[in-house]
PDB file of C-alpha atoms in Angstrom:
ATOM      1  CA  GLU A 196      -3.213 -20.064  -0.377  1.00 69.00           C
ATOM      2  CA  ALA A 197      -0.352 -19.105  -2.674  1.00 84.00           C
ATOM      3  CA  GLY A 198      -0.890 -16.151  -4.950  1.00 95.00           C
ATOM      4  CA  VAL A 199       0.192 -15.749  -8.546  1.00 97.00           C
ATOM      5  CA  VAL A 200       3.881 -16.594  -8.774  1.00 97.00           C
ATOM      6  CA  GLN A 201       6.144 -15.028 -11.388  1.00 98.00           C
ATOM      7  CA  SER A 202       9.806 -15.479 -12.129  1.00 98.00           C
ATOM      8  CA  PRO A 203      12.278 -14.004 -12.515  1.00 98.00           C
ATOM      9  CA  ARG A 204      11.495 -10.800 -10.612  1.00 97.00           C
ATOM     10  CA  TYR A 205      14.268  -8.945 -12.409  1.00 98.00           C
ATOM     11  CA  LYS A 206      16.100  -9.567 -15.654  1.00 98.00           C
ATOM     12  CA  ILE A 207      18.765  -7.501 -17.386  1.00 98.00           C
ATOM     13  CA  ILE A 208      19.757  -8.487 -20.903  1.00 98.00           C
ATOM     14  CA  GLU A 209      21.435  -6.977 -23.911  1.00 97.00           C
ATOM     15  CA  LYS A 210      19.337  -6.115 -26.933  1.00 96.00           C
ATOM     16  CA  LYS A 211      18.792  -8.932 -29.428  1.00 97.00           C
ATOM     17  CA  GLN A 212      19.026 -11.519 -26.655  1.00 98.00           C
ATOM     18  CA  PRO A 213      16.062 -13.785 -25.832  1.00 98.00           C
ATOM     19  CA  VAL A 214      14.234 -13.706 -22.523  1.00 98.00           C
ATOM     20  CA  ALA A 215      11.457 -15.785 -20.971  1.00 98.00           C
ATOM     21  CA  PHE A 216       9.096 -15.136 -18.095  1.00 98.00           C
ATOM     22  CA  TRP A 217       7.188 -17.774 -16.183  1.00 98.00           C
ATOM     23  CA  CYS A 218       3.865 -17.520 -14.379  1.00 98.00           C
ATOM     24  CA  ASN A 219       2.012 -19.934 -12.131  1.00 97.00           C
ATOM     25  CA  PRO A 220      -1.562 -18.764 -11.503  1.00 96.00           C
ATOM     26  CA  ILE A 221      -3.673 -19.379  -8.436  1.00 95.00           C
ATOM     27  CA  SER A 222      -4.821 -22.986  -8.301  1.00 92.00           C
ATOM     28  CA  GLY A 223      -8.188 -23.426  -9.977  1.00 90.00           C
ATOM     29  CA  HIS A 224      -8.066 -20.169 -11.926  1.00 91.00           C
ATOM     30  CA  ASN A 225      -8.979 -20.934 -15.519  1.00 90.00           C
ATOM     31  CA  THR A 226      -8.150 -17.553 -17.008  1.00 92.00           C
ATOM     32  CA  LEU A 227      -4.605 -16.235 -17.230  1.00 95.00           C
ATOM     33  CA  TYR A 228      -3.460 -12.845 -18.484  1.00 95.00           C
ATOM     34  CA  TRP A 229      -0.137 -11.320 -19.433  1.00 97.00           C
ATOM     35  CA  TYR A 230      -0.001  -7.548 -19.108  1.00 97.00           C
ATOM     36  CA  LEU A 231       2.798  -5.112 -19.897  1.00 97.00           C
ATOM     37  CA  GLN A 232       3.269  -2.050 -17.716  1.00 98.00           C
ATOM     38  CA  ASN A 233       5.489   0.866 -18.652  1.00 97.00           C
ATOM     39  CA  LEU A 234       6.626   3.336 -16.038  1.00 94.00           C
ATOM     40  CA  GLY A 235       3.838   5.703 -15.034  1.00 92.00           C
ATOM     41  CA  GLN A 236       1.251   3.858 -17.100  1.00 95.00           C
ATOM     42  CA  GLY A 237      -1.467   1.336 -16.387  1.00 96.00           C
ATOM     43  CA  PRO A 238      -1.141  -2.316 -17.378  1.00 96.00           C
ATOM     44  CA  GLU A 239      -1.845  -3.133 -21.039  1.00 95.00           C
ATOM     45  CA  LEU A 240      -3.107  -6.559 -22.012  1.00 94.00           C
ATOM     46  CA  LEU A 241      -0.813  -8.670 -24.186  1.00 96.00           C
ATOM     47  CA  ILE A 242      -2.633 -11.990 -24.185  1.00 95.00           C
ATOM     48  CA  ARG A 243      -5.466 -13.742 -22.372  1.00 93.00           C
ATOM     49  CA  TYR A 244      -5.885 -17.490 -21.970  1.00 93.00           C
ATOM     50  CA  GLU A 245      -9.005 -19.416 -21.059  1.00 90.00           C
ATOM     51  CA  ASN A 246      -7.611 -22.755 -19.953  1.00 90.00           C
ATOM     52  CA  GLU A 247      -5.022 -23.592 -22.632  1.00 91.00           C
ATOM     53  CA  GLU A 248      -6.620 -21.540 -25.399  1.00 91.00           C
ATOM     54  CA  ALA A 249      -5.367 -18.060 -26.257  1.00 92.00           C
ATOM     55  CA  VAL A 250      -8.688 -16.258 -26.697  1.00 87.00           C
ATOM     56  CA  ASP A 251      -7.285 -12.753 -27.113  1.00 87.00           C
ATOM     57  CA  ASP A 252      -3.779 -12.099 -28.400  1.00 88.00           C
ATOM     58  CA  SER A 253      -4.529  -9.075 -30.549  1.00 85.00           C
ATOM     59  CA  GLN A 254      -2.092  -6.883 -28.595  1.00 88.00           C
ATOM     60  CA  LEU A 255       0.805  -9.347 -28.669  1.00 92.00           C
ATOM     61  CA  PRO A 256       3.590  -8.293 -31.088  1.00 91.00           C
ATOM     62  CA  LYS A 257       3.812 -11.676 -32.723  1.00 90.00           C
ATOM     63  CA  ASP A 258       6.999 -10.969 -34.649  1.00 94.00           C
ATOM     64  CA  ARG A 259       9.019 -11.183 -31.458  1.00 96.00           C
ATOM     65  CA  PHE A 260       6.680 -12.203 -28.649  1.00 97.00           C
ATOM     66  CA  SER A 261       5.250 -15.641 -28.041  1.00 96.00           C
ATOM     67  CA  ALA A 262       3.355 -17.246 -25.191  1.00 97.00           C
ATOM     68  CA  GLU A 263       2.163 -20.672 -24.252  1.00 96.00           C
ATOM     69  CA  ARG A 264       0.006 -22.338 -21.630  1.00 94.00           C
ATOM     70  CA  LEU A 265       0.289 -25.939 -22.684  1.00 83.00           C
ATOM     71  CA  LYS A 266      -1.576 -27.716 -19.887  1.00 87.00           C
ATOM     72  CA  GLY A 267      -3.881 -24.883 -18.955  1.00 83.00           C
ATOM     73  CA  VAL A 268      -1.965 -24.139 -15.770  1.00 91.00           C
ATOM     74  CA  ASP A 269       1.350 -22.293 -15.820  1.00 95.00           C
ATOM     75  CA  SER A 270       2.412 -20.082 -18.690  1.00 97.00           C
ATOM     76  CA  THR A 271       5.567 -18.754 -20.324  1.00 98.00           C
ATOM     77  CA  LEU A 272       5.989 -15.473 -22.184  1.00 98.00           C
ATOM     78  CA  LYS A 273       9.011 -15.206 -24.462  1.00 98.00           C
ATOM     79  CA  ILE A 274      10.628 -12.308 -26.284  1.00 98.00           C
ATOM     80  CA  GLN A 275      13.112 -13.037 -29.050  1.00 97.00           C
ATOM     81  CA  PRO A 276      14.947 -10.910 -29.897  1.00 96.00           C
ATOM     82  CA  ALA A 277      14.507  -8.249 -27.222  1.00 97.00           C
ATOM     83  CA  GLU A 278      14.619  -4.572 -28.177  1.00 97.00           C
ATOM     84  CA  LEU A 279      15.375  -1.526 -26.053  1.00 97.00           C
ATOM     85  CA  GLY A 280      11.694  -0.565 -26.048  1.00 96.00           C
ATOM     86  CA  ASP A 281      10.753  -3.852 -24.413  1.00 97.00           C
ATOM     87  CA  SER A 282      12.084  -2.602 -21.080  1.00 98.00           C
ATOM     88  CA  ALA A 283       9.026  -2.713 -18.830  1.00 98.00           C
ATOM     89  CA  VAL A 284       7.314  -4.767 -16.141  1.00 98.00           C
ATOM     90  CA  TYR A 285       5.554  -7.892 -17.342  1.00 98.00           C
ATOM     91  CA  LEU A 286       2.632  -8.744 -15.107  1.00 98.00           C
ATOM     92  CA  CYS A 287       0.797 -12.033 -14.968  1.00 98.00           C
ATOM     93  CA  ALA A 288      -2.723 -12.219 -13.562  1.00 96.00           C
ATOM     94  CA  SER A 289      -5.329 -14.898 -13.134  1.00 94.00           C
ATOM     95  CA  SER A 290      -9.047 -15.036 -12.441  1.00 91.00           C
ATOM     96  CA  PHE A 291     -11.542 -17.704 -11.537  1.00 86.00           C
ATOM     97  CA  GLY A 292     -13.846 -19.031 -14.210  1.00 68.00           C
ATOM     98  CA  THR A 293     -14.313 -17.874 -17.762  1.00 60.00           C
ATOM     99  CA  GLY A 294     -16.725 -15.397 -19.273  1.00 56.00           C
ATOM    100  CA  ARG A 295     -17.437 -13.490 -16.100  1.00 60.00           C
ATOM    101  CA  ALA A 296     -16.695 -10.123 -14.515  1.00 66.00           C
ATOM    102  CA  GLY A 297     -14.440 -10.625 -11.568  1.00 77.00           C
ATOM    103  CA  GLU A 298     -11.311  -9.444  -9.911  1.00 89.00           C
ATOM    104  CA  LEU A 299      -7.904 -10.143 -11.312  1.00 93.00           C
ATOM    105  CA  PHE A 300      -5.181 -11.473  -9.052  1.00 95.00           C
ATOM    106  CA  PHE A 301      -1.777 -10.164 -10.120  1.00 97.00           C
ATOM    107  CA  GLY A 302       1.692 -11.474  -9.503  1.00 98.00           C
ATOM    108  CA  GLU A 303       4.538  -9.212  -8.428  1.00 97.00           C
ATOM    109  CA  GLY A 304       5.721  -8.805 -12.000  1.00 98.00           C
ATOM    110  CA  SER A 305       8.953  -9.410 -13.883  1.00 98.00           C
ATOM    111  CA  ARG A 306      10.953  -6.256 -14.487  1.00 98.00           C
ATOM    112  CA  LEU A 307      12.904  -6.388 -17.740  1.00 98.00           C
ATOM    113  CA  THR A 308      15.755  -4.053 -18.569  1.00 98.00           C
ATOM    114  CA  VAL A 309      17.166  -4.235 -22.089  1.00 98.00           C
ATOM    115  CA  LEU A 310      20.573  -2.590 -22.540  1.00 97.00           C
TER     116      LEU A 310
ATOM    117  CA  SER B 175     -12.151   3.837 -29.361  1.00 75.00           C
ATOM    118  CA  GLN B 176     -12.727   3.677 -25.635  1.00 78.00           C
ATOM    119  CA  LYS B 177     -10.612   5.913 -23.472  1.00 87.00           C
ATOM    120  CA  ILE B 178      -9.991   5.968 -19.733  1.00 92.00           C
ATOM    121  CA  GLU B 179      -8.594   9.047 -18.034  1.00 94.00           C
ATOM    122  CA  GLN B 180      -7.259   9.368 -14.530  1.00 95.00           C
ATOM    123  CA  ASN B 181      -5.560  12.438 -13.158  1.00 86.00           C
ATOM    124  CA  SER B 182      -1.904  11.905 -13.932  1.00 80.00           C
ATOM    125  CA  GLU B 183      -0.824  14.470 -11.362  1.00 87.00           C
ATOM    126  CA  ALA B 184      -0.118  13.096  -7.911  1.00 92.00           C
ATOM    127  CA  LEU B 185      -2.623  13.881  -5.197  1.00 95.00           C
ATOM    128  CA  ASN B 186      -1.083  15.093  -1.954  1.00 96.00           C
ATOM    129  CA  ILE B 187      -3.272  15.305   1.126  1.00 96.00           C
ATOM    130  CA  GLN B 188      -2.917  15.546   4.882  1.00 97.00           C
ATOM    131  CA  GLU B 189      -3.517  12.533   7.092  1.00 97.00           C
ATOM    132  CA  GLY B 190      -7.113  12.333   8.278  1.00 97.00           C
ATOM    133  CA  LYS B 191      -8.563  14.093   5.234  1.00 97.00           C
ATOM    134  CA  THR B 192     -10.664  12.450   2.540  1.00 97.00           C
ATOM    135  CA  ALA B 193      -8.893  11.617  -0.704  1.00 97.00           C
ATOM    136  CA  THR B 194     -10.979  11.706  -3.876  1.00 97.00           C
ATOM    137  CA  LEU B 195      -9.680  10.223  -7.113  1.00 97.00           C
ATOM    138  CA  THR B 196     -11.416  10.507 -10.470  1.00 97.00           C
ATOM    139  CA  CYS B 197     -11.794   8.091 -13.358  1.00 97.00           C
ATOM    140  CA  ASN B 198     -13.441   9.326 -16.561  1.00 96.00           C
ATOM    141  CA  TYR B 199     -14.203   7.213 -19.576  1.00 95.00           C
ATOM    142  CA  THR B 200     -15.497   7.911 -23.063  1.00 90.00           C
ATOM    143  CA  ASN B 201     -17.045   6.240 -26.051  1.00 82.00           C
ATOM    144  CA  TYR B 202     -18.897   3.374 -24.442  1.00 81.00           C
ATOM    145  CA  SER B 203     -20.976   2.220 -21.479  1.00 85.00           C
ATOM    146  CA  PRO B 204     -19.228  -0.402 -19.340  1.00 88.00           C
ATOM    147  CA  ALA B 205     -21.247  -2.896 -17.348  1.00 88.00           C
ATOM    148  CA  TYR B 206     -18.928  -2.458 -14.365  1.00 91.00           C
ATOM    149  CA  LEU B 207     -15.800  -0.725 -13.181  1.00 93.00           C
ATOM    150  CA  GLN B 208     -13.023  -1.868 -10.865  1.00 95.00           C
ATOM    151  CA  TRP B 209     -10.465  -0.093  -8.695  1.00 97.00           C
ATOM    152  CA  TYR B 210      -7.017  -1.477  -7.881  1.00 98.00           C
ATOM    153  CA  ARG B 211      -4.200  -0.356  -5.621  1.00 98.00           C
ATOM    154  CA  GLN B 212      -0.572  -0.675  -6.709  1.00 98.00           C
ATOM    155  CA  ASP B 213       2.430  -0.174  -4.454  1.00 98.00           C
ATOM    156  CA  PRO B 214       5.884   0.511  -5.952  1.00 96.00           C
ATOM    157  CA  GLY B 215       7.461  -2.656  -7.303  1.00 95.00           C
ATOM    158  CA  ARG B 216       4.335  -4.716  -6.684  1.00 97.00           C
ATOM    159  CA  GLY B 217       1.436  -5.961  -8.782  1.00 97.00           C
ATOM    160  CA  PRO B 218      -1.991  -4.295  -8.606  1.00 98.00           C
ATOM    161  CA  VAL B 219      -4.348  -5.485  -5.879  1.00 97.00           C
ATOM    162  CA  PHE B 220      -8.109  -5.514  -6.363  1.00 95.00           C
ATOM    163  CA  LEU B 221     -10.118  -3.206  -4.115  1.00 96.00           C
ATOM    164  CA  LEU B 222     -13.698  -2.817  -5.336  1.00 94.00           C
ATOM    165  CA  LEU B 223     -16.015  -3.633  -8.229  1.00 93.00           C
ATOM    166  CA  ILE B 224     -19.121  -1.547  -8.915  1.00 94.00           C
ATOM    167  CA  ARG B 225     -21.747  -2.439 -11.491  1.00 92.00           C
ATOM    168  CA  GLU B 226     -23.640  -0.050 -13.754  1.00 90.00           C
ATOM    169  CA  ASN B 227     -26.849  -0.431 -11.758  1.00 91.00           C
ATOM    170  CA  GLU B 228     -25.080   0.472  -8.500  1.00 92.00           C
ATOM    171  CA  LYS B 229     -24.650   4.136  -7.698  1.00 87.00           C
ATOM    172  CA  GLU B 230     -22.337   3.647  -4.751  1.00 95.00           C
ATOM    173  CA  LYS B 231     -20.357   0.917  -3.041  1.00 95.00           C
ATOM    174  CA  ARG B 232     -18.497   0.957   0.271  1.00 96.00           C
ATOM    175  CA  LYS B 233     -15.795  -1.150   1.862  1.00 94.00           C
ATOM    176  CA  GLU B 234     -14.429  -0.005   5.209  1.00 96.00           C
ATOM    177  CA  ARG B 235     -12.947   3.474   4.577  1.00 97.00           C
ATOM    178  CA  LEU B 236     -13.365   3.176   0.804  1.00 97.00           C
ATOM    179  CA  LYS B 237     -16.309   4.457  -1.204  1.00 98.00           C
ATOM    180  CA  VAL B 238     -16.787   4.244  -4.950  1.00 98.00           C
ATOM    181  CA  THR B 239     -19.459   5.968  -7.014  1.00 97.00           C
ATOM    182  CA  PHE B 240     -20.388   5.215 -10.603  1.00 95.00           C
ATOM    183  CA  ASP B 241     -22.210   7.869 -12.636  1.00 93.00           C
ATOM    184  CA  THR B 242     -23.082   6.386 -16.012  1.00 91.00           C
ATOM    185  CA  THR B 243     -24.510   9.705 -17.217  1.00 92.00           C
ATOM    186  CA  LEU B 244     -21.309  11.637 -16.518  1.00 94.00           C
ATOM    187  CA  LYS B 245     -19.234   8.566 -17.480  1.00 94.00           C
ATOM    188  CA  GLN B 246     -17.275   8.970 -14.305  1.00 95.00           C
ATOM    189  CA  SER B 247     -16.309   7.050 -11.189  1.00 96.00           C
ATOM    190  CA  LEU B 248     -15.104   8.675  -7.997  1.00 97.00           C
ATOM    191  CA  PHE B 249     -12.971   6.788  -5.490  1.00 98.00           C
ATOM    192  CA  HIS B 250     -12.929   8.125  -1.943  1.00 98.00           C
ATOM    193  CA  ILE B 251     -10.698   7.193   0.984  1.00 98.00           C
ATOM    194  CA  THR B 252     -11.982   8.677   4.229  1.00 97.00           C
ATOM    195  CA  ALA B 253      -9.772   9.330   7.247  1.00 98.00           C
ATOM    196  CA  SER B 254      -6.721   8.790   5.062  1.00 97.00           C
ATOM    197  CA  GLN B 255      -3.530   7.378   6.538  1.00 97.00           C
ATOM    198  CA  PRO B 256       0.085   7.443   5.310  1.00 98.00           C
ATOM    199  CA  ALA B 257      -0.315   3.706   4.616  1.00 98.00           C
ATOM    200  CA  ASP B 258      -2.894   4.603   1.970  1.00 98.00           C
ATOM    201  CA  SER B 259      -0.110   6.169  -0.123  1.00 98.00           C
ATOM    202  CA  ALA B 260       0.002   4.228  -3.390  1.00 98.00           C
ATOM    203  CA  THR B 261      -1.082   4.413  -7.011  1.00 98.00           C
ATOM    204  CA  TYR B 262      -4.752   3.737  -7.640  1.00 98.00           C
ATOM    205  CA  LEU B 263      -5.872   2.310 -10.970  1.00 98.00           C
ATOM    206  CA  CYS B 264      -9.355   2.180 -12.396  1.00 97.00           C
ATOM    207  CA  ALA B 265     -10.195  -0.561 -14.855  1.00 95.00           C
ATOM    208  CA  LEU B 266     -13.119  -1.174 -17.175  1.00 92.00           C
ATOM    209  CA  PRO B 267     -14.043  -4.137 -19.331  1.00 88.00           C
ATOM    210  CA  SER B 268     -12.971  -3.773 -22.912  1.00 82.00           C
ATOM    211  CA  ALA B 269     -15.842  -2.611 -25.152  1.00 75.00           C
ATOM    212  CA  GLY B 270     -17.878  -5.605 -26.203  1.00 67.00           C
ATOM    213  CA  SER B 271     -16.163  -7.800 -23.627  1.00 62.00           C
ATOM    214  CA  SER B 272     -18.172  -7.191 -20.473  1.00 56.00           C
ATOM    215  CA  ASN B 273     -18.449 -10.908 -19.759  1.00 59.00           C
ATOM    216  CA  THR B 274     -14.913 -11.956 -20.539  1.00 63.00           C
ATOM    217  CA  GLY B 275     -12.914 -10.363 -17.777  1.00 67.00           C
ATOM    218  CA  LYS B 276     -10.746  -8.485 -20.281  1.00 80.00           C
ATOM    219  CA  LEU B 277      -9.897  -5.221 -18.520  1.00 89.00           C
ATOM    220  CA  ILE B 278      -8.548  -1.940 -19.803  1.00 91.00           C
ATOM    221  CA  PHE B 279      -6.662   0.079 -17.161  1.00 95.00           C
ATOM    222  CA  GLY B 280      -6.276   3.797 -16.675  1.00 95.00           C
ATOM    223  CA  GLN B 281      -2.791   5.199 -16.149  1.00 95.00           C
ATOM    224  CA  GLY B 282      -3.351   5.507 -12.409  1.00 97.00           C
ATOM    225  CA  THR B 283      -3.231   8.350  -9.913  1.00 97.00           C
ATOM    226  CA  THR B 284      -0.574   8.430  -7.204  1.00 97.00           C
ATOM    227  CA  LEU B 285      -1.816   9.375  -3.761  1.00 98.00           C
ATOM    228  CA  GLN B 286       0.569  10.672  -1.123  1.00 97.00           C
ATOM    229  CA  VAL B 287      -0.801  11.040   2.404  1.00 98.00           C
ATOM    230  CA  LYS B 288       1.368  13.197   4.621  1.00 97.00           C
ATOM    231  CA  PRO B 289       1.445  12.632   8.394  1.00 95.00           C
TER     232      PRO B 289
END
């Protein structure tokens, strides 16, 4: 069974440029998460989807970040324009079902470097 | 607000010894706690979940304890091997979100097992 797939794995852009990250969760997983991880820190939640609904986006900087999960399957996270401080790893995770305590399955992450 | 603390200093131990990692939390009582392993350049991988009514949980060479009075979880790896070298993250459900799967992560502790 395929795991959570993210692309691109690495992206280098200049500040003020846009960037987009794509995530395909494990088949059948209703809940999808985007986390941000800075070097030496734990992942921090940006947004959580249950099916196609964003149920928690309180940590998403909405002035420059946006996300969508139109058909309740794959998802895209966009940053426009990127700033130097956005350099980090963007992790996507998925879990089975909604409203339950269970393990998260993470992708390998997309490492963003903003110059 | 809730706070999770893991020892930010790396833990260096000799192969064959038992590694013990600590996760402390404050300001609330989580219904469960999870431990993840993260290798460099990879996404976190789920290891164990322990619920508040469980004092201890084991999986092969791993043992997790959960002391709700001390607000602490201990993560033990017995007979450690160099392949156990990684960063270990503890994660708790966000306060008021025990049934949503929304996790808050500690900053992680890096374990280095020397042959």
